[in-house]
Coordinates of C-alpha atoms and ligand atoms in Angstrom, one line a residue:
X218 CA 0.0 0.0 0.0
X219 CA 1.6 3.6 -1.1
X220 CA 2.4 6.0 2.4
X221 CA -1.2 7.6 3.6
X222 CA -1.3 11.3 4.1
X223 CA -3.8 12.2 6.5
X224 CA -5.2 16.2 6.7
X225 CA -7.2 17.1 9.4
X226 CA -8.0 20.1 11.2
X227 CA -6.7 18.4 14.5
X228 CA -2.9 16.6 14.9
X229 CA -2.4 14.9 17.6
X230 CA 0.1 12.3 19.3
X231 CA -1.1 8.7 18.1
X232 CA 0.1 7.7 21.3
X233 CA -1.2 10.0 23.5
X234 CA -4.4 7.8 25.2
X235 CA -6.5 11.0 26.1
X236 CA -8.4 12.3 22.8
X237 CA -11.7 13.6 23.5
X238 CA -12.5 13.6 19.5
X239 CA -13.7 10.7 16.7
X240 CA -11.3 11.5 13.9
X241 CA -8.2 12.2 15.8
X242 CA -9.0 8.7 17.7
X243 CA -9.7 7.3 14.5
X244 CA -6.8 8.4 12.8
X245 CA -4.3 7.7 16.2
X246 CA -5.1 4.2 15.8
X247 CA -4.7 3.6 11.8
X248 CA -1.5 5.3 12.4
X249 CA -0.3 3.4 15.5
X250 CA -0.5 0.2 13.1
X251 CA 0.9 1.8 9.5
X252 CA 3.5 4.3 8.3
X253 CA 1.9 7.8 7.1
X254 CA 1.9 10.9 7.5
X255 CA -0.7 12.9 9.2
X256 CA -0.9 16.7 8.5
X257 CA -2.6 19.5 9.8
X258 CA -3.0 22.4 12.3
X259 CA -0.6 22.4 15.2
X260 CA -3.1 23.9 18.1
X261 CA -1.0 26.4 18.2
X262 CA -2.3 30.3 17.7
X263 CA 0.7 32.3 16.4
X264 CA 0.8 34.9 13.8
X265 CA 4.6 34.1 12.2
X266 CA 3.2 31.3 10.6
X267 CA 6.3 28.4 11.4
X268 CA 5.5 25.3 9.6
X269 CA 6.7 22.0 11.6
X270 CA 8.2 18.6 10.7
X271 CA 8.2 16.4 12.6
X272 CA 9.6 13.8 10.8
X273 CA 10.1 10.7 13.6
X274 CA 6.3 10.9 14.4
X275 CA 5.6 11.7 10.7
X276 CA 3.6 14.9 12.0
X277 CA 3.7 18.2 10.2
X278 CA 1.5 21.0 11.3
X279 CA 1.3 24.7 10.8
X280 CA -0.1 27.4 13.4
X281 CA -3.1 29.5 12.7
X282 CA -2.9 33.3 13.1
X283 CA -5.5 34.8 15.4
X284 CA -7.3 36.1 12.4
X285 CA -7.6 32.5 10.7
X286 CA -8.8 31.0 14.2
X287 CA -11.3 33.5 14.5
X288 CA -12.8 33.5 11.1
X289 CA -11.7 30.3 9.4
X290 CA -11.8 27.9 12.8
X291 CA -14.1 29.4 14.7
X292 CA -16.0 31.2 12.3
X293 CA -17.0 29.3 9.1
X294 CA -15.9 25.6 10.4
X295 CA -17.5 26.1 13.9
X296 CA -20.5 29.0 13.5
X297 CA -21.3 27.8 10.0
X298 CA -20.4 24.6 8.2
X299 CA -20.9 22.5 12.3
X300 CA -24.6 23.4 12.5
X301 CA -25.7 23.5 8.9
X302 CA -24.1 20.0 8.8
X303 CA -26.1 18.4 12.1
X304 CA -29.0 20.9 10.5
X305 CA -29.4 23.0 13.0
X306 CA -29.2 26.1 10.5
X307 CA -30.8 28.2 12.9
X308 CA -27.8 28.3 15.2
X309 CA -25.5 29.7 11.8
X310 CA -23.9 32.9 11.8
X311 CA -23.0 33.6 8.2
X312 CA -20.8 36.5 8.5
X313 CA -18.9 38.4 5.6
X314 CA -15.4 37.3 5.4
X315 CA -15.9 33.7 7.0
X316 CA -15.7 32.0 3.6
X317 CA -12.7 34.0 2.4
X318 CA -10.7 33.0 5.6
X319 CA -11.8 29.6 5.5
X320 CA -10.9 29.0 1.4
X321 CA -7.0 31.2 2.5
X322 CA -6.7 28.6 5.2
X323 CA -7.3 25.9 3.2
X324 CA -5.3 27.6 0.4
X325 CA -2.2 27.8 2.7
X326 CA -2.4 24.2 4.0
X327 CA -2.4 23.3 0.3
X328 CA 0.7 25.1 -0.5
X329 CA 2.7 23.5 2.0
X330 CA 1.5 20.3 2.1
X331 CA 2.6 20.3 -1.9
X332 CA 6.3 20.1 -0.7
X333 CA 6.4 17.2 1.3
X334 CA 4.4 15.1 -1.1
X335 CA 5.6 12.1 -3.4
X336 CA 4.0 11.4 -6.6
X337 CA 2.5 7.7 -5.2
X338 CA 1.1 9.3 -2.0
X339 CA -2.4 8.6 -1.4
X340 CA -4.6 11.7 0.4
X341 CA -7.2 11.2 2.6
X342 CA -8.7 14.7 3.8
X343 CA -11.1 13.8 6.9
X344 CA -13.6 16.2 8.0
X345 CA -15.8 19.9 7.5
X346 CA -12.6 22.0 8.1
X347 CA -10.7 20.8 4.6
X348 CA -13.5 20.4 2.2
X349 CA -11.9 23.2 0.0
X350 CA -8.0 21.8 0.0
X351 CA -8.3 19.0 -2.5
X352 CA -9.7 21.5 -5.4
X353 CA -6.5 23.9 -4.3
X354 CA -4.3 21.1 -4.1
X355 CA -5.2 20.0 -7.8
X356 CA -4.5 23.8 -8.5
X357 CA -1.1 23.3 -7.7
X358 CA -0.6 20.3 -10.1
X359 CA -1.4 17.5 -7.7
X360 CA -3.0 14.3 -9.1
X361 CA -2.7 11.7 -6.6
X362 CA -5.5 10.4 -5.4
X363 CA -7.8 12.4 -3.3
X364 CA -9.9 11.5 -0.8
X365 CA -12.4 12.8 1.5
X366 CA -14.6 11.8 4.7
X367 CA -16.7 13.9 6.0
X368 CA -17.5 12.2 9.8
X369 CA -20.4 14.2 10.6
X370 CA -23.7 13.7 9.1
X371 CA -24.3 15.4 5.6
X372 CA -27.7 17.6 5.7
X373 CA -30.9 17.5 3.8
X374 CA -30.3 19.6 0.7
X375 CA -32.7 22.6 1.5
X376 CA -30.3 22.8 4.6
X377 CA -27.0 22.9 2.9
X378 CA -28.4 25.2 0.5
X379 CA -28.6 27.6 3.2
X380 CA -25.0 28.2 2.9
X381 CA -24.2 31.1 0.8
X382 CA -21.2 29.0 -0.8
X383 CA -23.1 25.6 -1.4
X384 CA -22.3 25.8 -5.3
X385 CA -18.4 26.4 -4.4
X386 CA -18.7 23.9 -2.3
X387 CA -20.0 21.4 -4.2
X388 CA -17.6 22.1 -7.3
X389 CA -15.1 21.6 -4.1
X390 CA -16.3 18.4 -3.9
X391 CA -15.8 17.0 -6.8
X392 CA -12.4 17.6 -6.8
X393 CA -12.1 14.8 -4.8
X394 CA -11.9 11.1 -6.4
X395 CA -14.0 9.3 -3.5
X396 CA -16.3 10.8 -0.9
X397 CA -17.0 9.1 2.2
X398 CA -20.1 9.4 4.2
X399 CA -20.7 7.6 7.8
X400 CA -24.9 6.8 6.7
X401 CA -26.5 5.9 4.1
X402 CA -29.0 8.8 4.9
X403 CA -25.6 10.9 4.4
X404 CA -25.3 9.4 1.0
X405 CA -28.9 9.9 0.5
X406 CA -29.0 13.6 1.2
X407 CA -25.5 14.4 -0.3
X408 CA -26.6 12.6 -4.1
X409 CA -29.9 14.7 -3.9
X410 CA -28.2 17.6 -3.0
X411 CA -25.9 17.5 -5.8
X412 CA -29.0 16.1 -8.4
X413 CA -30.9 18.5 -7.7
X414 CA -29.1 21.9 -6.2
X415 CA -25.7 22.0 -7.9
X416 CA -26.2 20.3 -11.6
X417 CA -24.4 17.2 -10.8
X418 CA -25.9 13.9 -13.2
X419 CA -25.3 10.5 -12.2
X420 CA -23.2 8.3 -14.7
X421 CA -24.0 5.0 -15.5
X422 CA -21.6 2.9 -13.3
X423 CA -23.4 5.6 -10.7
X424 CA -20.8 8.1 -10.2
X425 CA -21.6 11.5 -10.1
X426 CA -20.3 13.9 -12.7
X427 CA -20.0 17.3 -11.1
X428 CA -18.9 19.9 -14.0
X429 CA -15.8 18.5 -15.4
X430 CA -15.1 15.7 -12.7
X431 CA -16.5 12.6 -11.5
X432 CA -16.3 11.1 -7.9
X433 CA -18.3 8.2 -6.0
X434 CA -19.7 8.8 -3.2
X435 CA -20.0 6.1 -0.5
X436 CA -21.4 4.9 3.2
X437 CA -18.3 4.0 4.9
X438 CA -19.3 4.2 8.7
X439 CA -16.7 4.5 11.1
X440 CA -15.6 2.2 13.5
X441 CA -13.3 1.6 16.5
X442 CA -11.0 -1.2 17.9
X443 CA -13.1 -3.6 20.2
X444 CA -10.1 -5.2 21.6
X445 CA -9.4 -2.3 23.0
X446 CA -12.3 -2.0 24.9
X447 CA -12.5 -5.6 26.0
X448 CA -13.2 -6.9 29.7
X449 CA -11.0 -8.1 32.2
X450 CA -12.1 -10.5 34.5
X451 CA -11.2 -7.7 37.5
X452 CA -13.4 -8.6 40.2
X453 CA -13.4 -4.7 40.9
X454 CA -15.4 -4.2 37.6
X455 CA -18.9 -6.3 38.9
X456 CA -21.6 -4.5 37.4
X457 CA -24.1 -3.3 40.3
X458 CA -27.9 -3.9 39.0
X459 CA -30.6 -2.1 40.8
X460 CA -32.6 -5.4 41.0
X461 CA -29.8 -7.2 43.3
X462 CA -30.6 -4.0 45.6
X463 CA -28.0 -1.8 44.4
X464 CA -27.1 1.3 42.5
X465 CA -27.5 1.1 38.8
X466 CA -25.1 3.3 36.9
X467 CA -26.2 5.4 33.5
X468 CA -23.6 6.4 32.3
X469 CA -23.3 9.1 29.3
X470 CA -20.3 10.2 27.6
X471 CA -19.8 13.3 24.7
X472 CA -18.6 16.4 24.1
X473 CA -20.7 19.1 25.0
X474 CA -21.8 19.9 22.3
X475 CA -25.7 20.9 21.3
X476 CA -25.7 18.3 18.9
X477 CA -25.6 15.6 21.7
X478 CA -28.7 16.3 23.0
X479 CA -27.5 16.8 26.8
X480 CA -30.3 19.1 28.2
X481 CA -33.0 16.4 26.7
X482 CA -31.1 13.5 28.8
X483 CA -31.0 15.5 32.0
X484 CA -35.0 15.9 31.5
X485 CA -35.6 12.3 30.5
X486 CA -33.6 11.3 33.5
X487 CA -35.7 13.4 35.4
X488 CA -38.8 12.0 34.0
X489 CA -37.8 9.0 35.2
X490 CA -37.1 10.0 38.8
X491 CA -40.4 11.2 39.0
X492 CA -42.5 8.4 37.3
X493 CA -40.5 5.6 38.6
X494 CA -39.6 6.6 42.8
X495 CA -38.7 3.5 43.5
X496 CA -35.5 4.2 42.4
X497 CA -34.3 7.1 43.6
X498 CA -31.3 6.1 45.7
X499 CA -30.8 3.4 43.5
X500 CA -30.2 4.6 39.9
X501 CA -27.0 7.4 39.5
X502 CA -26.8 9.2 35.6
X503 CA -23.1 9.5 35.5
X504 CA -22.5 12.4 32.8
X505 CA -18.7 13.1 31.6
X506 CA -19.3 15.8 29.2
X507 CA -15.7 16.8 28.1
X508 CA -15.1 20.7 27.1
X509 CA -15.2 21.7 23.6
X510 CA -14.8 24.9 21.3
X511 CA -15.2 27.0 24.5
X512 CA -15.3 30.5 22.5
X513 CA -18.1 29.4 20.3
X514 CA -21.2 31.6 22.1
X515 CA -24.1 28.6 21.1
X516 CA -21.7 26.6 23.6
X517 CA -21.3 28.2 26.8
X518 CA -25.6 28.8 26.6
X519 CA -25.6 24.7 26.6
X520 CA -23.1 24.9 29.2
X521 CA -25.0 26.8 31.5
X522 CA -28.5 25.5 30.8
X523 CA -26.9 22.0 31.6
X524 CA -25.2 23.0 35.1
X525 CA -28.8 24.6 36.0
X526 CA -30.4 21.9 34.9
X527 CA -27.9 19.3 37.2
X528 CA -28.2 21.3 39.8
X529 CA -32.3 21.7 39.7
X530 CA -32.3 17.8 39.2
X531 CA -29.9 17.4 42.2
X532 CA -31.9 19.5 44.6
X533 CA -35.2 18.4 43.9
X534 CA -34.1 14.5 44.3
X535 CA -30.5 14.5 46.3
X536 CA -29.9 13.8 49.7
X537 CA -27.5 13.3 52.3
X538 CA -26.6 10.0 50.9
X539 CA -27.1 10.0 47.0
X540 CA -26.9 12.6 43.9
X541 CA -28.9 11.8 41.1
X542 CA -26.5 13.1 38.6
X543 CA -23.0 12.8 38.6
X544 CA -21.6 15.3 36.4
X545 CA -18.3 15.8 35.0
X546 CA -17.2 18.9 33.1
X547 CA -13.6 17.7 31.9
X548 CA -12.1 15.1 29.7
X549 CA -11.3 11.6 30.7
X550 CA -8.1 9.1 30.3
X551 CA -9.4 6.7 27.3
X552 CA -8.5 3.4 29.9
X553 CA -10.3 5.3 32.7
X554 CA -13.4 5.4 30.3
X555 CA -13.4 1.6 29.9
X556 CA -13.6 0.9 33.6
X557 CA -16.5 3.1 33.6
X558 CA -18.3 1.4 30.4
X559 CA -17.6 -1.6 32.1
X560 CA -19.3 -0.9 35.5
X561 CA -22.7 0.8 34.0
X562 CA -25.7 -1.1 33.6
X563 CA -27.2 1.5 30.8
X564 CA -25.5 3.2 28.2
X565 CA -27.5 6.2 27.1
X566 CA -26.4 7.7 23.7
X567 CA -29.0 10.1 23.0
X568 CA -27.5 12.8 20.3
X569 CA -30.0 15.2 18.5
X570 CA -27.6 14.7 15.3
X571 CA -24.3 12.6 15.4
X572 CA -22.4 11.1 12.3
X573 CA -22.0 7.8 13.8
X574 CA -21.2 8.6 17.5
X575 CA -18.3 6.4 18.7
X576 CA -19.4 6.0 22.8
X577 CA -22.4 3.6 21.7
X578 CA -19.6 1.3 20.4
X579 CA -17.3 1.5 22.8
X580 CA -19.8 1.0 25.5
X581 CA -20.7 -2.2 23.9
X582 CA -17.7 -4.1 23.1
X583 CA -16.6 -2.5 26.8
X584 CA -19.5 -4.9 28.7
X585 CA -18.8 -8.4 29.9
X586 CA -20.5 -10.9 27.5
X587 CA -21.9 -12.8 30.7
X588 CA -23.6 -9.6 32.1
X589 CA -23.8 -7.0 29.4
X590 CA -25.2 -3.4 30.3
X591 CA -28.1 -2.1 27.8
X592 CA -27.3 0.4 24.9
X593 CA -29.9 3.0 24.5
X594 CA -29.2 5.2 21.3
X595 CA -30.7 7.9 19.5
X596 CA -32.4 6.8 16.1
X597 CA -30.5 10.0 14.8
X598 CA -27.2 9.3 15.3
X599 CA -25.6 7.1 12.0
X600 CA -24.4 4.3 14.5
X601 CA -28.2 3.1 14.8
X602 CA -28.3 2.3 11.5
X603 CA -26.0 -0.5 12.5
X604 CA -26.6 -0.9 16.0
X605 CA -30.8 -1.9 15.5
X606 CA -30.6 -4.2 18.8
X607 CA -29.9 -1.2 21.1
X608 CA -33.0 0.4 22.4
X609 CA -33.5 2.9 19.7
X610 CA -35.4 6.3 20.7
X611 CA -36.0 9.7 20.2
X612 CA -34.3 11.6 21.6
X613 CA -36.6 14.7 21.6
X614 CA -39.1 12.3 23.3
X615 CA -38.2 12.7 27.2
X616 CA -40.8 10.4 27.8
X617 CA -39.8 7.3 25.7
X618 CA -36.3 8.1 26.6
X619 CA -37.3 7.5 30.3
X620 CA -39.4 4.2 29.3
X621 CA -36.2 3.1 27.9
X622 CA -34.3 3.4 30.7
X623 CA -36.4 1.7 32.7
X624 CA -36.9 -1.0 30.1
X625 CA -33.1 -1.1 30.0
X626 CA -32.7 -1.7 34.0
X627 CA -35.4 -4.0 34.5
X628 CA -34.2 -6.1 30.9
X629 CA -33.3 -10.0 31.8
X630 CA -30.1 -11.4 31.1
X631 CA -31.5 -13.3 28.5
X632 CA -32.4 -10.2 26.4
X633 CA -29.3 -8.6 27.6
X634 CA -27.2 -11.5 26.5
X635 CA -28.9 -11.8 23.2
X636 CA -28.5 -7.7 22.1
X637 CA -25.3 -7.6 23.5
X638 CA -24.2 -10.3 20.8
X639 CA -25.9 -9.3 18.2
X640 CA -24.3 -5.9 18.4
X641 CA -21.1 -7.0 19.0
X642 CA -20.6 -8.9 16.0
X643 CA -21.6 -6.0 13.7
X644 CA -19.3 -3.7 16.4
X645 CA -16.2 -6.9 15.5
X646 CA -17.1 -6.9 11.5
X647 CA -17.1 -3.3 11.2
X648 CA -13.8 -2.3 12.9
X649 CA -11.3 1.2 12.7
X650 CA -9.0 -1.5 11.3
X651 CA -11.6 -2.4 8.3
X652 CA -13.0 0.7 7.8
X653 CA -9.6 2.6 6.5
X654 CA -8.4 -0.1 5.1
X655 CA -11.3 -0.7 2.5
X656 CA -11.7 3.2 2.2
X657 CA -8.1 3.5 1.4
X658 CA -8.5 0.5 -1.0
X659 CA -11.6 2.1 -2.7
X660 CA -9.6 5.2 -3.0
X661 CA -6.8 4.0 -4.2
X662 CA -8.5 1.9 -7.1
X663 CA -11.2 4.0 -7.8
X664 CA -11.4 5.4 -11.4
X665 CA -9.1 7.9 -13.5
X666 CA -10.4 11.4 -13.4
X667 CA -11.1 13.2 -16.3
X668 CA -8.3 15.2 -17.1
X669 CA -7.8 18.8 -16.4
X670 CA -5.5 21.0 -17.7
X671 CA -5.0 22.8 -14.3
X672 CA -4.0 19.3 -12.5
X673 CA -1.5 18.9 -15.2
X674 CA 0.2 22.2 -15.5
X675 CA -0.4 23.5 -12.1
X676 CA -1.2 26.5 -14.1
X677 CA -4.6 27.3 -13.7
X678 CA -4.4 28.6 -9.8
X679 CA -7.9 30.3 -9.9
X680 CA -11.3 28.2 -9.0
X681 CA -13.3 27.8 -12.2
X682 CA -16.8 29.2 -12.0
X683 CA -19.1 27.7 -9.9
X684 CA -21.7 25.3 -12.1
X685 CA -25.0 26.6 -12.3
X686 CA -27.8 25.0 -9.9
X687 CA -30.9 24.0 -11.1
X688 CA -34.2 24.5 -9.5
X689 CA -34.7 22.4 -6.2
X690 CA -37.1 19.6 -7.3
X691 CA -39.7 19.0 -5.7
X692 CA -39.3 15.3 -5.7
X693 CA -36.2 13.8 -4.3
X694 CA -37.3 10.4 -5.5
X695 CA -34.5 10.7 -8.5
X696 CA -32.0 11.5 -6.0
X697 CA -32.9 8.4 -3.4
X698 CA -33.2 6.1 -5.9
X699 CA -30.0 6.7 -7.4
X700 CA -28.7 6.4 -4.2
X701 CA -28.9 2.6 -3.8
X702 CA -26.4 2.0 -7.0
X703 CA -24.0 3.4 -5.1
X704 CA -24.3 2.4 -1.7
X705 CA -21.7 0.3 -1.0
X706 CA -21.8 0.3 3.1
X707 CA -18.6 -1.4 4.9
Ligands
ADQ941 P1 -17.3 13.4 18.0 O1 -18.4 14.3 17.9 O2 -16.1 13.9 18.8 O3 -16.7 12.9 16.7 P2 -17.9 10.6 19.1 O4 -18.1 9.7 17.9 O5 -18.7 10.3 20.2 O6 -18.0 12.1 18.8 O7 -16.4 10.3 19.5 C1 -15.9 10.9 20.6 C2 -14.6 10.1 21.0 O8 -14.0 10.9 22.1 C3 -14.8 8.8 21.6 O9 -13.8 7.9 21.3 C4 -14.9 9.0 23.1 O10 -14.5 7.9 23.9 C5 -14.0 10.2 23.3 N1 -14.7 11.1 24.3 C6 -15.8 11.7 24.2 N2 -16.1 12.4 25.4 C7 -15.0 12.2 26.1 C8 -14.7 12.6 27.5 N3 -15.5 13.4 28.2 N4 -13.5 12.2 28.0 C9 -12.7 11.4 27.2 N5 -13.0 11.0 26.0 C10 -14.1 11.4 25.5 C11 -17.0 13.0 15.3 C12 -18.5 13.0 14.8 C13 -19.1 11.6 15.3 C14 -18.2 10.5 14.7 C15 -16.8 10.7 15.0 C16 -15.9 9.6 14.3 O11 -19.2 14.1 15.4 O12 -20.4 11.5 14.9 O13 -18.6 9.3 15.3 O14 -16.3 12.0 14.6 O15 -16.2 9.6 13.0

């Protein structure tokens, strides 16, 4: 297999255990099996601009001035492209010179990722913050192959058409050669969206044309490594059920983010209290909601409206001897979080809008096969489209959340057993391991662009005009059907 370049926004040590993030854990542990080189920012804010190799960990990263983390990272990746994408466009701020940052940005990654590649490098761009690099990148001259996942879900196209850039976008897109989406609801949206808002046609062997180029667009959803997660036979690690008289722990993991649907939880655990007093003093919801993109505003509101709502929860229920909620604003140790997996009788997974959602799997291949824990998941997050054995609700729906957990506590080991299996043989088939190996397969055999004078020549540094949309149809049934020809999931 030719040497991987990853670019993401996020670099971090593959060997460092405490990511609170999907890709970079996703990425960490390709890496910590194959040679590559993963590129990106640094962290760093710091308005010289130093670019670093660092050649024994095959890292390079550049800083971002204060402007670009303002307007590019915060602004257009964080305030615009982040909600549209979960569609949430009412929390979008699309202010004037957003775009233009985030298009420099991408622009100066481009230029100096161009000197450290070689001609059979494969590149695989993950997420929202580099959609724009590959079409600068062929700008330059580059035509390796090029590809992109996007690991958070893609949005109905009267969403994404929100954004003022959606037809630069999707000519942006189509500089890749593959596209990789974690749902086939992703695919779905993204193939209408392209049908029917940017001009795109389908080609017979069902990739898309878009302008001049031609891409495929897939459902590769994202997995993890179970081993990792796998139980010891630690005595200390006994699950406590509330029907052998104990405390039953609920445990919830995320960042806290909007999009994972923490203030509904609190309420649904609340409903439950209520409705079900028998166990109060038996049942804890153990929350670890790690910190995230603290200077974005729409974040410290959920922050706040979460501690008020822990705190109302607590008084109303607490007492001297028991806290209903346990919750935890700060990131945890990766081995810490297995222990914790391990010794909860409920996982509850209840995003408004996820791309997969990693903590449903690890919770699962975390539990001991003899006396697994229940999985309750949101029917919007991608991982429910594998995991169908979990207890799947809404997650708007405090009161069918609060059924759940109730189901889930009171479930016999039978049941429990026979869920737990189930999902952990999709969980074993559909590992980290698998996943980039068959994207990075796919991409690497996928076919030969058309060519392009601009790839060739590196002439042509300017973006071609944008192709013209056609009218929204009024039917997406085009779009959807389409969509099965190319849904190859993994
Ligand atoms: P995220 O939105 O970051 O990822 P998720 O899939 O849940 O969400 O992955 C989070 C990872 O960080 C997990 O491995 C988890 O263990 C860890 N983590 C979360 N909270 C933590 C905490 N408090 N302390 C320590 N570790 C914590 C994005 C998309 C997801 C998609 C992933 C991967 O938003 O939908 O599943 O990428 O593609």
């Amino acid at each position: 297999m030719n040497r991987v370049v990853f670019v993401s926004n996020r670099v971090a040590d593959p060997n460092k255990s405490t990511h609170a993030g999907g890709v970079t854990v996703a990425i960490s542990d390709y890496l910590n099996e194959h040679a590559g080189l993963w590129f990106g920012w640094s962290g760093n804010i710091d308005n010289e601009r130093s670019f670093e190799v660092n050649r024994h960990l095959s890292v390079a990263t550049l800083p971002l001035t204060e402007s670009e983390y303002l307007n590019y990272y915060l602004g257009y990746s964080n305030s615009v492209l982040w909600p549209v994408f979960h569609n949430r466009v009412d929390l979008a701020r699309f202010e004037e010179g957003y775009f233009d940052a985030y298009a420099a940005v991408n622009r100066r990654f481009a230029s100096a990722l161009v000197s450290l590649l070689t001609p059979g490098d494969i590149i695989w761009v993950h997420d929202y913050h580099f959609i724009t690099i590959a079409q600068e990148l062929r700008a330059l001259g580059v035509s390796n192959k090029i590809g992109f996942f996007l690991h958070i879900p893609f949005p109905p196209s009267q969403s994404f058409m929100a954004v003022p850039e959606y037809l630069q976008l999707a000519q942006d897109f189509a500089a890749y050669d593959l596209i990789g989406l974690q749902a086939t609801s992703d695919v779905a949206n993204m193939i209408d969206f392209l049908l029917h808002g940017a001009g795109a046609h389908m080609l017979p062997d069902g990739r898309m044309k878009i302008g001049h180029r031609e891409c495929s667009i897939v459902s590769a959803p994202v997995g993890i490594d179970p081993s990792y997660f796998k139980p010891s036979l630690s005595p200390n690690t006994i699950k406590n059920y509330v029907d052998s008289g104990h405390i039953a722990r609920i445990i919830g993991v995320d960042r806290l983010d909007y999009t994972k649907g923490l203030p509904q939880k609190f309420r649904a655990f609340d409903h439950f209290l209520s409705s079900h007093p028998e166990y109060c003093n038996r049942a804890i919801l153990t929350q670890i909601a790690a910190p995230t993109r603290e200077s974005v505003e729409a974040y410290n509101d959920i922050r706040k409206e979460l501690e008020s709502l822990a705190g109302s929860i607590n008084g109303r229920y607490g007492d001297l001897e028991w806290v209903p909620i346990h919750y935890i604003n700060r990131t945890t140790a990766r081995e810490r979080l297995v222990d914790v997996y391990r010794s909860s009788a409920v996982g509850l997974v209840t995003p408004l809008r996820d791309g997969m959602n990693l903590v449903a799997k690890e919770y699962v291949a975390a539990q001991d096969p003899a006396n697994p824990g229940v999985l309750i998941l949101s029917r919007f997050a991608g991982a429910a489209e594998q995991l169908s054995d979990a207890l799947i609700v809404n997650p708007y729906n405090v009161e069918e959340v609060s059924t759940s957990i109730y189901s889930a506590i009171k479930m016999s080991l039978p049941e429990r057993q026979q869920r737990h299996a189930s999902l952990m043989k999709n969980i074993e088939t559909h590992t980290a391991a698998n996943w980039a190996q068959n994207f990075l397969t796919a991409l690497a055999t996928t076919g030969a662009q058309a060519e392009n004078g601009s790839e060739r020549t590196g002439k042509n540094r300017r973006r071609a005009p944008a192709p013209k949309a056609k009218a929204p149809s009024s039917s997406s049934t085009r779009g959807l059907a389409a969509t099965s020809q190319l849904n190859r999931t993994w």
